[in-house]
Amino acid sequence: MDIEDQLDNESLRDRQVRRVYLITYSQVNADMFPTRESFVSIVQDAFTACNVQLLQWVCAKENHKQSGFHFHMTVKLSERHRWIRVRNYIAQKHRVNVNFSNRHDNYYSAWKYTTKEDLEYIQSEGHPDLTNAQPPQTTRASAAWRRGAKSGTTRRGAGKAKTRKRQLSVYEVSQLVVNKKIKSRLELLSFAQEQQREGKTDLAQFIANRGSKAVDEAIRVGWELKEAPSLVVRYRQSRLERLQVAFEGDCILNCNKKWLDLAKNILMRNNIEISEFVGAVRLLLEKGRGKYRNILVTGPSNCGKTFILNPLNVIYDTFSNPASTSFAWVGVESCETVTRYGDALIIQNRAFPGGFMGCLNNYALYLTQRWYT
């Protein structure tokens, strides 16, 4: 056999199974098998004896460059079967050693190889005409599967494949950002760079491969998990209970309860009863928004409108200073109070009650005295 043919006929392992086989009989005994039909007959006999059904086949004769010839026969089976029994049957009964090749990806490829030099090849009855046919659309997939099976990277060879290095998950990164007190993507990038200098590239690979969406998700989820217990406790508290907790806690830095004295001064200078104002705020916090409960604080600049209710911004999650656009109130539904609308200060629960004029029927606080310049 020629060197090229020896390379082409790469033998299968004993336990391998295929649906398409290329069978080669080298150095043919011309006295025993003078024609293509004679070789086909022993191959068909072997498959029949092994209870394997042939769907289609093609057989061709190829002359050697020096002397003699060999047969190529491509067969397609009804289902995948091992080849070793067929080869052994031919060897024992007919005293012929044939080779089963593993070179070709599909029947079309093997058919083209078999008929490449013999114009008088023979085929099974009803064989499709492949003379001018195009390669099947699954050719690349078949080739990839065969390469994977050979290298051990398909599912059957998964045990032999190299274990892929495990990458960081979003959860692992979320725990990392909390442990390192990282709050932004820039801080995470800086930390990843420090890790790279130490030879640790897992975090940098996560940022580069997973993209900004996964990075932002990891930071958000990490802090949500961290803060979830305290948020649940807060969610179960009423607004008055949160106010009581703030009252019993420490005053904010540099305040020293000066706000209370200044707030009383503002109310007295504007002839407003402290008890009446306190009662209105308490009722609104207790009952939530509703007619005759919302609070409107109005007056000229520098009269203390913002200051008089500013502690609520510290105690509650507030929605303040909406922009003057069509979507100014996006996000208000998730807040506990609303504390500013233009020149008016409004306290309410969850939603704005119908615009500035809708507040005129509620509790109105008019401040007219400027208390600083």
Coordinates of C-alpha atoms in Angstrom, one line a residue:
M1 CA 0.0 0.0 0.0
D2 CA 1.2 3.6 -0.7
I3 CA 2.3 5.7 2.2
E4 CA -0.6 8.1 1.6
D5 CA -3.0 5.2 1.9
Q6 CA -1.4 4.1 5.1
L7 CA -1.9 7.5 6.6
D8 CA -5.5 7.7 5.3
N9 CA -6.5 4.4 6.9
E10 CA -6.1 5.3 10.5
S11 CA -7.4 2.2 12.5
L12 CA -10.1 2.4 15.1
R13 CA -9.7 1.1 18.6
D14 CA -11.4 -2.2 19.4
R15 CA -14.3 -0.7 21.5
Q16 CA -15.0 2.3 19.3
V17 CA -18.4 2.4 17.5
R18 CA -19.4 4.2 14.4
R19 CA -22.3 4.4 12.0
V20 CA -20.1 5.0 8.9
Y21 CA -17.0 2.9 8.2
L22 CA -14.3 3.0 5.4
I23 CA -13.1 -0.6 4.9
T24 CA -9.9 -1.1 3.0
Y25 CA -8.6 -4.4 1.6
S26 CA -4.9 -4.0 0.7
Q27 CA -2.8 -6.2 -1.6
V28 CA -5.9 -7.9 -3.0
N29 CA -5.6 -11.6 -4.0
A30 CA -6.8 -11.1 -7.5
D31 CA -7.5 -14.9 -7.9
M32 CA -9.9 -14.9 -5.0
F33 CA -11.4 -11.4 -5.5
P34 CA -11.1 -10.4 -9.1
T35 CA -14.0 -7.9 -9.1
R36 CA -15.5 -5.3 -6.8
E37 CA -18.7 -7.4 -6.5
S38 CA -16.7 -10.3 -5.1
F39 CA -15.3 -8.2 -2.3
V40 CA -18.7 -6.6 -1.6
S41 CA -20.2 -10.1 -1.2
I42 CA -17.9 -11.1 1.7
V43 CA -18.4 -7.7 3.5
Q44 CA -22.2 -8.0 3.2
D45 CA -22.0 -11.6 4.4
A46 CA -20.1 -10.5 7.5
F47 CA -22.5 -7.8 8.5
T48 CA -25.4 -10.1 8.0
A49 CA -23.8 -12.7 10.2
C50 CA -23.3 -10.1 12.9
N51 CA -26.9 -9.0 12.7
V52 CA -26.0 -5.5 11.4
Q53 CA -28.1 -3.9 8.7
L54 CA -26.5 -2.0 5.9
L55 CA -28.3 1.1 4.7
Q56 CA -26.0 1.9 1.8
W57 CA -22.5 1.3 0.5
V58 CA -20.1 2.1 -2.3
C59 CA -17.1 0.1 -3.4
A60 CA -14.2 1.1 -5.7
K61 CA -10.9 -0.3 -6.9
E62 CA -7.7 1.6 -6.7
N63 CA -4.5 0.6 -8.4
H64 CA -1.1 0.9 -6.7
K65 CA 1.6 2.9 -8.3
Q66 CA 3.9 -0.1 -8.7
S67 CA 1.8 -3.2 -8.9
G68 CA -1.4 -4.7 -7.6
F69 CA -4.5 -2.9 -6.3
H70 CA -6.8 -2.6 -3.3
F71 CA -10.5 -2.1 -2.6
H72 CA -12.1 0.7 -0.7
M73 CA -15.7 0.2 0.5
T74 CA -17.6 2.7 2.5
V75 CA -20.7 1.5 4.4
K76 CA -23.4 3.3 6.3
L77 CA -25.3 1.3 9.0
S78 CA -28.8 1.6 10.3
E79 CA -27.4 2.4 13.7
R80 CA -24.0 2.5 15.4
H81 CA -22.2 -0.8 15.9
R82 CA -18.8 -2.0 16.8
W83 CA -16.6 -3.0 13.9
I84 CA -14.3 -5.6 15.5
R85 CA -16.8 -8.5 15.2
V86 CA -17.2 -7.9 11.5
R87 CA -13.5 -7.7 10.8
N88 CA -12.8 -10.9 12.8
Y89 CA -15.6 -12.7 10.9
I90 CA -14.1 -11.8 7.6
A91 CA -10.6 -12.9 8.8
Q92 CA -11.8 -16.3 10.1
K93 CA -14.1 -17.3 7.3
H94 CA -12.5 -15.8 4.2
R95 CA -8.8 -15.5 5.4
V96 CA -8.8 -11.8 4.5
N97 CA -7.5 -9.0 6.7
V98 CA -9.3 -5.8 6.2
N99 CA -8.8 -2.4 7.8
F100 CA -11.6 -0.2 9.3
S101 CA -10.7 3.5 9.0
N102 CA -11.4 6.3 11.4
R103 CA -10.4 9.1 9.1
H104 CA -13.6 10.5 7.7
D105 CA -16.2 12.7 9.4
N106 CA -19.3 11.5 7.6
Y107 CA -20.5 9.2 4.8
Y108 CA -20.2 12.0 2.2
S109 CA -16.5 12.5 3.0
A110 CA -15.8 8.8 2.9
W111 CA -17.8 8.4 -0.4
K112 CA -15.7 11.1 -2.0
Y113 CA -12.5 9.5 -0.9
T114 CA -13.6 6.0 -2.0
T115 CA -14.6 7.1 -5.5
K116 CA -11.8 9.6 -6.1
E117 CA -9.9 7.5 -8.8
D118 CA -12.4 4.8 -9.9
L119 CA -15.0 5.9 -12.4
E120 CA -16.5 2.4 -12.4
Y121 CA -17.3 2.2 -8.7
I122 CA -20.4 0.2 -7.7
Q123 CA -23.1 1.2 -5.2
S124 CA -26.0 -0.3 -3.3
E125 CA -29.4 -0.3 -4.9
G126 CA -31.2 3.0 -4.4
H127 CA -28.0 4.8 -3.4
P128 CA -28.4 8.6 -3.6
D129 CA -26.5 10.4 -6.3
L130 CA -23.6 12.1 -4.6
T131 CA -21.6 12.9 -7.8
N132 CA -22.3 16.6 -7.8
A133 CA -23.7 16.9 -4.3
Q134 CA -22.6 19.5 -1.8
P135 CA -21.2 18.6 1.6
P136 CA -24.0 18.3 4.3
Q137 CA -24.6 21.3 6.6
T138 CA -23.5 19.2 9.6
T139 CA -20.0 18.6 8.2
R140 CA -18.3 21.1 10.5
A141 CA -20.2 19.8 13.5
S142 CA -19.3 16.2 12.6
A143 CA -15.6 17.1 12.3
A144 CA -15.6 18.9 15.6
W145 CA -17.3 15.9 17.3
R146 CA -14.8 13.5 15.9
R147 CA -11.8 15.6 16.9
G148 CA -13.4 15.9 20.4
A149 CA -13.9 12.2 20.6
K150 CA -10.3 11.5 19.6
S151 CA -8.9 14.0 22.1
G152 CA -11.2 13.0 24.9
T153 CA -13.1 16.3 25.2
T154 CA -16.6 15.0 24.4
R155 CA -19.0 13.8 27.1
R156 CA -17.7 10.3 26.6
G157 CA -14.2 11.4 27.1
A158 CA -14.9 13.9 29.8
G159 CA -13.0 11.9 32.4
K160 CA -9.9 12.1 30.3
A161 CA -10.1 15.8 29.6
K162 CA -8.2 18.4 31.6
T163 CA -10.2 20.0 34.3
R164 CA -11.0 23.6 33.4
K165 CA -9.9 26.2 35.9
R166 CA -12.8 27.3 38.0
Q167 CA -13.8 31.0 37.7
L168 CA -15.1 33.3 40.4
S169 CA -18.9 33.4 40.7
V170 CA -21.0 36.5 41.2
Y171 CA -21.7 35.4 44.8
E172 CA -18.0 35.0 45.6
V173 CA -17.2 38.4 44.3
S174 CA -20.2 39.9 46.2
Q175 CA -18.8 38.5 49.4
L176 CA -15.4 39.9 48.6
V177 CA -16.6 43.4 48.0
V178 CA -18.4 43.4 51.4
N179 CA -15.3 42.0 53.2
K180 CA -13.1 44.7 51.6
K181 CA -15.8 47.4 52.1
I182 CA -15.9 48.1 48.3
K183 CA -18.8 50.2 47.2
S184 CA -18.1 51.0 43.5
R185 CA -16.7 49.5 40.4
L186 CA -13.7 51.8 40.4
E187 CA -12.7 50.6 43.9
L188 CA -13.1 47.0 42.7
L189 CA -10.9 47.6 39.7
S190 CA -8.2 49.1 42.0
F191 CA -8.3 46.1 44.2
A192 CA -8.1 43.7 41.2
Q193 CA -5.0 45.6 40.1
E194 CA -3.4 45.1 43.5
Q195 CA -4.3 41.4 43.3
Q196 CA -2.6 41.2 39.9
R197 CA 0.6 42.5 41.3
E198 CA 0.6 39.6 43.7
G199 CA 0.0 37.1 40.9
K200 CA -3.7 36.6 41.6
T201 CA -5.7 37.2 38.4
D202 CA -9.0 35.6 39.2
L203 CA -10.7 38.8 40.1
A204 CA -9.3 40.7 37.1
Q205 CA -10.5 37.9 34.8
F206 CA -13.9 38.0 36.3
I207 CA -14.1 41.8 35.6
A208 CA -12.8 41.4 32.1
N209 CA -14.8 38.4 31.0
R210 CA -18.1 38.9 32.7
G211 CA -18.5 42.6 31.9
S212 CA -19.8 45.6 33.8
K213 CA -23.3 44.2 34.3
A214 CA -22.0 41.3 36.3
V215 CA -19.6 43.5 38.3
D216 CA -22.4 45.9 39.3
E217 CA -24.6 43.0 40.1
A218 CA -22.0 41.5 42.4
I219 CA -21.5 44.8 44.3
R220 CA -25.3 45.4 44.6
V221 CA -26.1 41.8 45.7
G222 CA -23.2 41.8 48.2
W223 CA -24.4 44.9 50.1
E224 CA -28.1 43.9 49.8
L225 CA -27.2 40.6 51.6
K226 CA -25.1 42.4 54.1
E227 CA -27.8 45.0 55.0
A228 CA -30.9 42.6 54.6
P229 CA -31.2 41.8 58.3
S230 CA -31.2 45.4 59.4
L231 CA -33.5 46.4 56.6
V232 CA -36.0 43.7 57.6
V233 CA -36.1 45.0 61.1
R234 CA -36.6 48.6 59.8
Y235 CA -39.3 47.4 57.4
R236 CA -41.3 45.9 60.3
Q237 CA -41.1 49.1 62.3
S238 CA -43.7 51.9 62.0
R239 CA -42.6 55.4 61.3
L240 CA -43.3 56.4 64.9
E241 CA -41.1 53.5 66.1
R242 CA -38.3 54.7 63.9
L243 CA -38.8 58.2 65.3
Q244 CA -38.6 56.8 68.8
V245 CA -35.3 54.9 68.0
A246 CA -33.8 58.1 66.7
F247 CA -35.0 60.0 69.8
E248 CA -33.3 57.5 72.1
G249 CA -30.1 57.5 70.1
D250 CA -27.2 59.9 69.9
C251 CA -27.6 63.3 68.3
I252 CA -25.8 63.8 65.0
L253 CA -22.3 65.2 64.9
N254 CA -22.0 68.9 65.9
C255 CA -25.7 69.3 66.6
N256 CA -25.8 69.0 70.4
K257 CA -29.6 69.5 70.3
K258 CA -29.3 73.0 68.9
W259 CA -31.8 72.1 66.2
L260 CA -34.6 71.8 68.7
D261 CA -33.9 75.3 70.1
L262 CA -33.7 76.8 66.7
A263 CA -36.9 75.1 65.5
K264 CA -38.8 76.3 68.5
N265 CA -37.5 79.8 67.8
I266 CA -38.8 79.7 64.2
L267 CA -42.2 78.6 65.3
M268 CA -42.5 81.2 68.0
R269 CA -41.3 84.1 65.7
N270 CA -44.0 83.0 63.2
N271 CA -46.7 82.8 65.9
I272 CA -47.2 79.1 65.4
E273 CA -48.2 76.8 68.3
I274 CA -45.6 74.2 68.9
S275 CA -48.1 71.6 70.0
E276 CA -50.2 72.2 66.9
F277 CA -47.2 71.7 64.6
V278 CA -46.0 68.6 66.5
G279 CA -49.5 67.1 66.4
A280 CA -49.7 67.6 62.7
V281 CA -46.4 65.9 62.1
R282 CA -47.2 63.1 64.4
L283 CA -50.6 62.4 62.8
L284 CA -49.1 62.3 59.4
L285 CA -46.3 60.0 60.4
E286 CA -48.7 57.7 62.2
K287 CA -51.6 57.6 59.6
G288 CA -49.7 58.3 56.4
R289 CA -50.9 60.5 53.5
G290 CA -54.5 61.5 53.3
K291 CA -56.8 64.4 53.1
Y292 CA -56.3 67.0 55.8
R293 CA -53.2 65.2 57.0
N294 CA -50.5 66.3 54.4
I295 CA -48.3 69.2 55.5
L296 CA -47.5 72.2 53.4
V297 CA -44.7 74.6 54.5
T298 CA -44.5 77.8 52.5
G299 CA -42.9 81.2 52.8
P300 CA -40.2 83.4 51.3
S301 CA -36.6 82.3 51.1
N302 CA -34.4 82.1 54.2
C303 CA -37.4 81.6 56.6
G304 CA -36.5 78.0 57.7
K305 CA -38.8 76.0 55.5
T306 CA -36.2 73.3 54.9
F307 CA -34.7 73.5 58.3
I308 CA -37.9 73.0 60.2
L309 CA -38.3 69.4 58.8
N310 CA -34.7 68.6 58.0
P311 CA -34.3 65.9 60.7
L312 CA -36.7 63.8 58.8
N313 CA -34.1 63.4 56.1
V314 CA -31.8 61.8 58.6
I315 CA -34.4 59.5 60.2
Y316 CA -36.2 58.3 57.1
D317 CA -35.5 57.4 53.6
T318 CA -36.8 60.5 51.9
F319 CA -37.5 61.6 48.4
S320 CA -36.2 65.2 48.1
N321 CA -36.0 67.9 45.5
P322 CA -37.6 66.2 42.4
A323 CA -36.3 67.6 39.1
S324 CA -38.5 69.7 36.8
T325 CA -38.9 67.0 34.1
S326 CA -41.5 64.6 32.9
F327 CA -40.1 61.8 35.1
A328 CA -39.4 63.9 38.2
W329 CA -41.1 61.5 40.6
V330 CA -39.6 58.3 39.4
G331 CA -38.5 56.3 42.5
V332 CA -40.8 58.1 45.0
E333 CA -42.9 54.9 45.5
S334 CA -40.0 53.2 47.3
C335 CA -39.4 56.1 49.8
E336 CA -40.8 56.5 53.3
T337 CA -41.4 60.2 53.1
V338 CA -41.4 63.1 50.6
T339 CA -39.9 66.2 51.9
R340 CA -39.6 68.9 49.2
Y341 CA -41.5 70.1 46.2
G342 CA -40.3 73.5 44.8
D343 CA -40.8 76.1 47.5
A344 CA -43.1 73.8 49.5
L345 CA -42.1 71.2 52.0
I346 CA -44.4 68.2 52.0
I347 CA -44.5 65.1 54.2
Q348 CA -46.4 62.1 53.1
N349 CA -46.2 58.4 52.8
R350 CA -45.2 56.7 49.5
A351 CA -46.8 59.1 46.9
F352 CA -47.5 62.7 46.1
P353 CA -51.2 63.5 46.7
G354 CA -52.1 65.2 43.4
G355 CA -49.8 68.3 43.0
F356 CA -49.1 71.5 44.8
M357 CA -52.7 72.8 44.8
G358 CA -53.9 69.4 46.3
C359 CA -52.0 70.3 49.5
L360 CA -54.0 73.5 50.2
N361 CA -56.8 71.6 51.9
N362 CA -54.2 70.0 54.2
Y363 CA -52.3 71.3 57.2
A364 CA -50.5 74.5 56.0
L365 CA -47.6 76.1 57.8
Y366 CA -46.9 79.7 56.7
L367 CA -43.5 81.1 57.6
T368 CA -43.1 84.8 57.0
Q369 CA -40.1 85.8 59.2
R370 CA -36.6 85.4 57.8
W371 CA -34.5 84.1 60.6
Y372 CA -31.1 84.6 59.0
T373 CA -29.6 86.7 56.3

